[in-house]
Short mmCIF file of N, CA and C in Angstrom, two decimals:
data_model
loop_
_atom_site.label_atom_id
_atom_site.label_comp_id
_atom_site.label_asym_id
_atom_site.label_seq_id
_atom_site.Cartn_x
_atom_site.Cartn_y
_atom_site.Cartn_z
N MET A 1 -125.26 9.92 -116.53
CA MET A 1 -126.54 10.65 -116.33
C MET A 1 -126.34 12.10 -115.69
N GLN A 2 -125.36 12.10 -114.74
CA GLN A 2 -125.13 13.36 -114.08
C GLN A 2 -124.58 14.40 -115.15
N SER A 3 -123.66 13.93 -116.03
CA SER A 3 -123.14 14.79 -117.01
C SER A 3 -124.20 15.35 -117.90
N GLU A 4 -125.23 14.58 -118.19
CA GLU A 4 -126.34 14.98 -118.97
C GLU A 4 -127.04 16.24 -118.30
N GLN A 5 -127.09 16.23 -117.03
CA GLN A 5 -127.86 17.26 -116.35
C GLN A 5 -127.01 18.61 -116.28
N LEU A 6 -125.74 18.54 -116.54
CA LEU A 6 -124.86 19.68 -116.47
C LEU A 6 -125.12 20.48 -117.78
N GLN A 7 -125.41 21.74 -117.63
CA GLN A 7 -125.58 22.58 -118.76
C GLN A 7 -124.40 23.56 -118.89
N SER A 8 -124.08 23.64 -120.15
CA SER A 8 -123.05 24.63 -120.51
C SER A 8 -123.49 26.14 -120.19
N VAL A 9 -122.67 26.79 -119.48
CA VAL A 9 -122.97 28.18 -119.19
C VAL A 9 -122.26 29.04 -120.20
N GLN A 10 -123.03 29.88 -120.89
CA GLN A 10 -122.41 30.80 -121.91
C GLN A 10 -121.88 32.03 -121.19
N THR A 11 -120.74 32.43 -121.48
CA THR A 11 -120.10 33.62 -120.80
C THR A 11 -119.98 34.71 -121.78
N ILE A 12 -120.20 35.91 -121.34
CA ILE A 12 -120.02 37.14 -122.11
C ILE A 12 -118.85 37.92 -121.52
N THR A 13 -117.91 38.34 -122.25
CA THR A 13 -116.70 39.11 -121.75
C THR A 13 -116.84 40.50 -122.27
N ILE A 14 -116.66 41.51 -121.39
CA ILE A 14 -116.65 42.90 -121.66
C ILE A 14 -115.24 43.39 -121.32
N TYR A 15 -114.81 44.44 -122.02
CA TYR A 15 -113.37 44.87 -121.86
C TYR A 15 -113.27 46.32 -121.49
N LYS A 16 -112.25 46.68 -120.63
CA LYS A 16 -112.12 48.04 -120.17
C LYS A 16 -110.62 48.37 -120.30
N ALA A 17 -110.25 49.37 -120.98
CA ALA A 17 -108.94 49.91 -120.92
C ALA A 17 -108.74 50.93 -119.79
N PRO A 18 -108.22 50.58 -118.70
CA PRO A 18 -108.18 51.52 -117.52
C PRO A 18 -107.13 52.62 -117.78
N GLN A 19 -107.42 53.77 -117.29
CA GLN A 19 -106.44 54.90 -117.44
C GLN A 19 -105.17 54.47 -116.80
N LYS A 20 -104.04 55.09 -117.21
CA LYS A 20 -102.72 54.89 -116.73
C LYS A 20 -102.60 54.85 -115.20
N GLY A 21 -102.23 53.78 -114.60
CA GLY A 21 -101.99 53.63 -113.18
C GLY A 21 -103.26 53.07 -112.47
N LYS A 22 -104.42 52.81 -113.21
CA LYS A 22 -105.64 52.37 -112.50
C LYS A 22 -105.91 50.88 -112.68
N GLY A 23 -105.21 50.21 -113.59
CA GLY A 23 -105.47 48.84 -113.98
C GLY A 23 -105.39 47.91 -112.88
N GLN A 24 -104.28 47.97 -112.06
CA GLN A 24 -104.08 46.96 -110.94
C GLN A 24 -105.09 47.26 -109.83
N LYS A 25 -105.39 48.60 -109.59
CA LYS A 25 -106.33 49.01 -108.56
C LYS A 25 -107.76 48.42 -108.84
N LEU A 26 -108.17 48.59 -110.17
CA LEU A 26 -109.45 48.06 -110.47
C LEU A 26 -109.57 46.51 -110.46
N LEU A 27 -108.40 45.94 -110.74
CA LEU A 27 -108.38 44.44 -110.61
C LEU A 27 -108.43 43.97 -109.17
N ASP A 28 -107.74 44.67 -108.32
CA ASP A 28 -107.70 44.22 -106.92
C ASP A 28 -108.97 44.68 -106.13
N GLU A 29 -109.39 45.86 -106.33
CA GLU A 29 -110.46 46.43 -105.58
C GLU A 29 -111.87 46.50 -106.25
N GLY A 30 -111.94 46.18 -107.52
CA GLY A 30 -113.12 46.24 -108.27
C GLY A 30 -113.39 47.69 -108.67
N PHE A 31 -114.66 47.86 -109.14
CA PHE A 31 -115.07 49.16 -109.62
C PHE A 31 -115.76 49.95 -108.48
N GLN A 32 -115.22 51.13 -108.14
CA GLN A 32 -115.67 51.86 -107.06
C GLN A 32 -116.02 53.25 -107.53
N PRO A 33 -117.12 53.83 -107.02
CA PRO A 33 -117.61 55.13 -107.45
C PRO A 33 -116.49 56.28 -107.29
N VAL A 34 -115.64 56.12 -106.31
CA VAL A 34 -114.54 57.10 -106.20
C VAL A 34 -113.64 57.13 -107.37
N ASP A 35 -113.53 56.03 -108.13
CA ASP A 35 -112.72 56.04 -109.28
C ASP A 35 -113.39 56.43 -110.55
N PHE A 36 -114.62 56.77 -110.46
CA PHE A 36 -115.34 57.27 -111.63
C PHE A 36 -116.24 58.45 -111.26
N PRO A 37 -115.66 59.61 -110.79
CA PRO A 37 -116.39 60.73 -110.31
C PRO A 37 -117.24 61.39 -111.39
N TYR A 38 -118.10 62.24 -110.88
CA TYR A 38 -118.97 63.00 -111.84
C TYR A 38 -118.17 64.24 -112.29
N ASN A 39 -117.01 64.05 -112.86
CA ASN A 39 -116.32 65.21 -113.53
C ASN A 39 -115.33 64.57 -114.47
N PRO A 40 -114.75 65.47 -115.43
CA PRO A 40 -113.94 64.92 -116.44
C PRO A 40 -112.76 64.12 -115.86
N PRO A 41 -112.47 63.06 -116.53
CA PRO A 41 -112.92 62.57 -117.84
C PRO A 41 -114.11 61.73 -117.84
N TYR A 42 -114.76 61.55 -116.69
CA TYR A 42 -115.94 60.57 -116.64
C TYR A 42 -117.31 61.27 -116.80
N VAL A 43 -117.39 62.54 -116.43
CA VAL A 43 -118.59 63.33 -116.58
C VAL A 43 -119.82 62.82 -115.95
N ASP A 44 -120.20 61.51 -116.38
CA ASP A 44 -121.50 60.92 -115.91
C ASP A 44 -121.24 59.88 -114.79
N GLY A 45 -120.00 59.70 -114.42
CA GLY A 45 -119.71 58.73 -113.33
C GLY A 45 -119.79 57.22 -113.70
N SER A 46 -120.07 57.04 -114.98
CA SER A 46 -120.29 55.64 -115.44
C SER A 46 -118.88 55.02 -115.88
N CYS A 47 -118.89 53.76 -116.00
CA CYS A 47 -117.70 53.06 -116.48
C CYS A 47 -118.02 52.50 -117.83
N TYR A 48 -117.11 52.79 -118.80
CA TYR A 48 -117.35 52.49 -120.19
C TYR A 48 -116.57 51.20 -120.56
N PHE A 49 -117.25 50.24 -121.19
CA PHE A 49 -116.57 49.03 -121.58
C PHE A 49 -116.77 48.86 -123.09
N ALA A 50 -115.85 48.15 -123.64
CA ALA A 50 -116.06 47.67 -125.05
C ALA A 50 -117.08 46.45 -124.94
N GLY A 51 -117.92 46.38 -125.84
CA GLY A 51 -119.05 45.46 -125.79
C GLY A 51 -118.75 44.01 -125.86
N PRO A 52 -119.69 43.18 -125.75
CA PRO A 52 -119.60 41.79 -125.63
C PRO A 52 -118.58 41.15 -126.66
N ASN A 53 -117.55 40.46 -126.13
CA ASN A 53 -116.62 39.64 -126.92
C ASN A 53 -115.99 40.40 -128.14
N ASP A 54 -115.80 41.63 -128.07
CA ASP A 54 -115.06 42.42 -128.99
C ASP A 54 -114.18 43.46 -128.36
N ARG A 55 -112.83 43.12 -128.25
CA ARG A 55 -111.86 43.92 -127.52
C ARG A 55 -111.44 45.16 -128.29
N SER A 56 -111.89 45.35 -129.56
CA SER A 56 -111.31 46.35 -130.40
C SER A 56 -111.29 47.83 -129.78
N ILE A 57 -112.39 48.22 -129.21
CA ILE A 57 -112.54 49.63 -128.65
C ILE A 57 -111.53 49.72 -127.52
N ALA A 58 -111.41 48.68 -126.61
CA ALA A 58 -110.55 48.78 -125.48
C ALA A 58 -109.03 48.72 -126.00
N GLU A 59 -108.81 48.07 -127.13
CA GLU A 59 -107.49 47.98 -127.70
C GLU A 59 -107.08 49.42 -128.13
N GLU A 60 -108.01 50.14 -128.67
CA GLU A 60 -107.68 51.50 -129.22
C GLU A 60 -107.33 52.42 -128.05
N PHE A 61 -108.16 52.37 -126.92
CA PHE A 61 -107.93 53.30 -125.82
C PHE A 61 -106.63 52.77 -125.09
N ASN A 62 -106.28 51.52 -125.09
CA ASN A 62 -105.12 51.10 -124.50
C ASN A 62 -103.75 51.55 -125.14
N GLN A 63 -103.90 51.91 -126.53
CA GLN A 63 -102.82 52.56 -127.07
C GLN A 63 -102.41 53.89 -126.48
N SER A 64 -103.32 54.62 -125.99
CA SER A 64 -103.05 55.81 -125.15
C SER A 64 -102.77 55.55 -123.70
N TYR A 65 -103.68 54.81 -123.02
CA TYR A 65 -103.51 54.60 -121.63
C TYR A 65 -102.35 53.65 -121.24
N GLN A 66 -102.08 52.69 -122.01
CA GLN A 66 -101.03 51.65 -121.86
C GLN A 66 -100.97 51.09 -120.41
N ASP A 67 -102.20 50.63 -119.92
CA ASP A 67 -102.22 50.04 -118.65
C ASP A 67 -102.96 48.69 -118.72
N GLY A 68 -102.89 48.12 -119.93
CA GLY A 68 -103.54 46.80 -120.10
C GLY A 68 -105.04 46.91 -120.42
N ILE A 69 -105.64 45.75 -120.48
CA ILE A 69 -107.13 45.63 -120.76
C ILE A 69 -107.65 44.73 -119.68
N LEU A 70 -108.65 45.30 -119.00
CA LEU A 70 -109.34 44.48 -117.97
C LEU A 70 -110.51 43.80 -118.62
N GLU A 71 -110.53 42.50 -118.43
CA GLU A 71 -111.61 41.66 -118.99
C GLU A 71 -112.47 41.21 -117.80
N VAL A 72 -113.86 41.40 -118.03
CA VAL A 72 -114.73 40.92 -116.97
C VAL A 72 -115.69 39.87 -117.64
N SER A 73 -115.74 38.71 -117.13
CA SER A 73 -116.48 37.64 -117.61
C SER A 73 -117.84 37.45 -116.80
N ILE A 74 -118.95 37.50 -117.52
CA ILE A 74 -120.22 37.52 -116.93
C ILE A 74 -121.03 36.35 -117.57
N ASP A 75 -121.86 35.61 -116.81
CA ASP A 75 -122.62 34.50 -117.37
C ASP A 75 -123.82 35.18 -118.13
N GLN A 76 -124.15 34.53 -119.20
CA GLN A 76 -125.22 35.14 -120.16
C GLN A 76 -126.50 35.58 -119.39
N ALA A 77 -126.99 34.85 -118.44
CA ALA A 77 -128.24 35.12 -117.81
C ALA A 77 -128.15 36.49 -117.02
N ASN A 78 -126.99 36.67 -116.26
CA ASN A 78 -126.83 37.89 -115.56
C ASN A 78 -126.57 39.12 -116.48
N TYR A 79 -125.78 38.75 -117.61
CA TYR A 79 -125.57 39.88 -118.52
C TYR A 79 -126.82 40.37 -119.04
N ASP A 80 -127.70 39.46 -119.51
CA ASP A 80 -128.96 39.83 -120.13
C ASP A 80 -129.78 40.59 -119.09
N LYS A 81 -129.75 40.16 -117.84
CA LYS A 81 -130.55 40.74 -116.75
C LYS A 81 -130.14 42.23 -116.38
N TYR A 82 -128.82 42.43 -116.20
CA TYR A 82 -128.30 43.72 -115.69
C TYR A 82 -127.66 44.60 -116.72
N PHE A 83 -127.04 43.99 -117.84
CA PHE A 83 -126.15 44.84 -118.60
C PHE A 83 -126.58 44.95 -120.07
N LYS A 84 -127.31 44.12 -120.57
CA LYS A 84 -127.75 44.06 -121.97
C LYS A 84 -128.37 45.36 -122.38
N GLN A 85 -129.21 45.88 -121.54
CA GLN A 85 -129.89 47.18 -121.81
C GLN A 85 -129.02 48.43 -121.86
N LEU A 86 -127.78 48.22 -121.38
CA LEU A 86 -126.79 49.29 -121.27
C LEU A 86 -125.86 49.33 -122.47
N GLU A 87 -126.21 48.55 -123.48
CA GLU A 87 -125.45 48.45 -124.73
C GLU A 87 -125.84 49.67 -125.63
N PHE A 88 -124.84 50.35 -126.24
CA PHE A 88 -124.98 51.35 -127.12
C PHE A 88 -124.04 51.28 -128.26
N ARG A 89 -124.55 51.69 -129.50
CA ARG A 89 -123.64 51.67 -130.64
C ARG A 89 -122.52 52.64 -130.40
N TYR A 90 -121.27 52.27 -130.57
CA TYR A 90 -120.08 53.10 -130.50
C TYR A 90 -119.81 53.61 -131.84
N ASP A 91 -119.56 52.79 -132.76
CA ASP A 91 -119.24 53.24 -134.16
C ASP A 91 -119.31 51.97 -135.01
N GLU A 92 -118.86 52.10 -136.20
CA GLU A 92 -118.73 50.95 -137.13
C GLU A 92 -117.32 50.96 -137.66
N LYS A 93 -116.69 49.70 -137.67
CA LYS A 93 -115.30 49.55 -138.16
C LYS A 93 -115.29 48.18 -138.91
N ASP A 94 -114.67 48.28 -140.11
CA ASP A 94 -114.59 47.08 -140.93
C ASP A 94 -115.97 46.42 -141.17
N ASN A 95 -116.92 47.29 -141.43
CA ASN A 95 -118.30 46.84 -141.73
C ASN A 95 -118.97 46.15 -140.60
N CYS A 96 -118.42 46.32 -139.33
CA CYS A 96 -119.06 45.68 -138.22
C CYS A 96 -119.41 46.86 -137.18
N GLU A 97 -120.64 46.74 -136.68
CA GLU A 97 -121.05 47.77 -135.64
C GLU A 97 -120.32 47.34 -134.40
N ARG A 98 -119.72 48.39 -133.73
CA ARG A 98 -119.14 48.09 -132.42
C ARG A 98 -120.02 48.64 -131.28
N ILE A 99 -120.10 47.93 -130.22
CA ILE A 99 -120.92 48.22 -129.10
C ILE A 99 -120.09 48.53 -127.92
N GLU A 100 -120.61 49.55 -127.15
CA GLU A 100 -120.02 49.89 -125.82
C GLU A 100 -121.04 49.57 -124.84
N VAL A 101 -120.66 49.31 -123.58
CA VAL A 101 -121.55 48.95 -122.50
C VAL A 101 -121.27 50.13 -121.48
N VAL A 102 -122.22 50.88 -121.10
CA VAL A 102 -122.04 52.08 -120.15
C VAL A 102 -122.68 51.62 -118.87
N ILE A 103 -121.86 51.37 -117.82
CA ILE A 103 -122.34 50.87 -116.65
C ILE A 103 -122.39 51.94 -115.54
N PRO A 104 -123.57 52.25 -114.97
CA PRO A 104 -123.64 53.28 -113.96
C PRO A 104 -123.03 52.80 -112.62
N GLN A 105 -122.76 53.74 -111.75
CA GLN A 105 -122.24 53.43 -110.43
C GLN A 105 -123.18 52.54 -109.62
N SER A 106 -124.42 52.67 -109.86
CA SER A 106 -125.45 51.86 -109.02
C SER A 106 -125.30 50.39 -109.33
N LEU A 107 -124.61 50.03 -110.46
CA LEU A 107 -124.49 48.50 -110.78
C LEU A 107 -123.10 48.12 -110.45
N PHE A 108 -122.19 48.94 -109.95
CA PHE A 108 -120.86 48.52 -109.68
C PHE A 108 -120.91 47.26 -108.69
N PRO A 109 -121.69 47.29 -107.70
CA PRO A 109 -121.72 46.06 -106.79
C PRO A 109 -122.05 44.78 -107.51
N VAL A 110 -122.95 44.87 -108.57
CA VAL A 110 -123.27 43.66 -109.31
C VAL A 110 -122.10 43.34 -110.22
N LEU A 111 -121.52 44.29 -110.92
CA LEU A 111 -120.40 44.12 -111.71
C LEU A 111 -119.17 43.48 -110.99
N ASN A 112 -118.96 43.96 -109.71
CA ASN A 112 -117.79 43.54 -108.96
C ASN A 112 -117.94 41.97 -108.55
N GLN A 113 -119.09 41.35 -108.74
CA GLN A 113 -119.28 39.94 -108.38
C GLN A 113 -118.69 38.97 -109.38
N PHE A 114 -118.32 39.53 -110.55
CA PHE A 114 -117.86 38.70 -111.67
C PHE A 114 -116.40 38.68 -111.75
N PRO A 115 -115.75 37.56 -112.24
CA PRO A 115 -114.32 37.49 -112.27
C PRO A 115 -113.79 38.48 -113.31
N ARG A 116 -112.61 38.96 -112.95
CA ARG A 116 -111.95 39.94 -113.84
C ARG A 116 -110.39 39.57 -113.88
N VAL A 117 -109.81 39.94 -114.99
CA VAL A 117 -108.45 39.68 -115.18
C VAL A 117 -107.83 40.87 -115.97
N LEU A 118 -106.62 41.27 -115.68
CA LEU A 118 -105.88 42.34 -116.38
C LEU A 118 -104.91 41.70 -117.28
N LYS A 119 -105.06 42.01 -118.55
CA LYS A 119 -104.01 41.47 -119.46
C LYS A 119 -103.24 42.61 -120.05
N SER A 120 -101.95 42.36 -120.24
CA SER A 120 -101.11 43.38 -120.79
C SER A 120 -101.45 43.84 -122.15
N ARG A 121 -102.14 43.05 -122.91
CA ARG A 121 -102.43 43.39 -124.28
C ARG A 121 -103.83 42.80 -124.71
#
């Protein structure tokens, strides 16, 4: 009976290719405004992620940055509440629309609540 009450929680994963030398810092300390200033290369102070469950954009940036790919796993309810409206069309590749998620500094405290892992590839 108890197992019937347990509901499966769907998780959304978003992906970030950190600039060289920033991957471990973002993993350890989370996303901080100081790491995303309002000047180049960030311009708007936001943190850009490859969209839900599609690493391809992050993989492309990682070819240049070569500091791994940071994966952040967010439960569906919180993703829909805080981040879904921040999805934008990035481009199209292999007949699939690719989405990026542009997270402003004001949502970094929310973003930092979710587990993240840095993968070498």
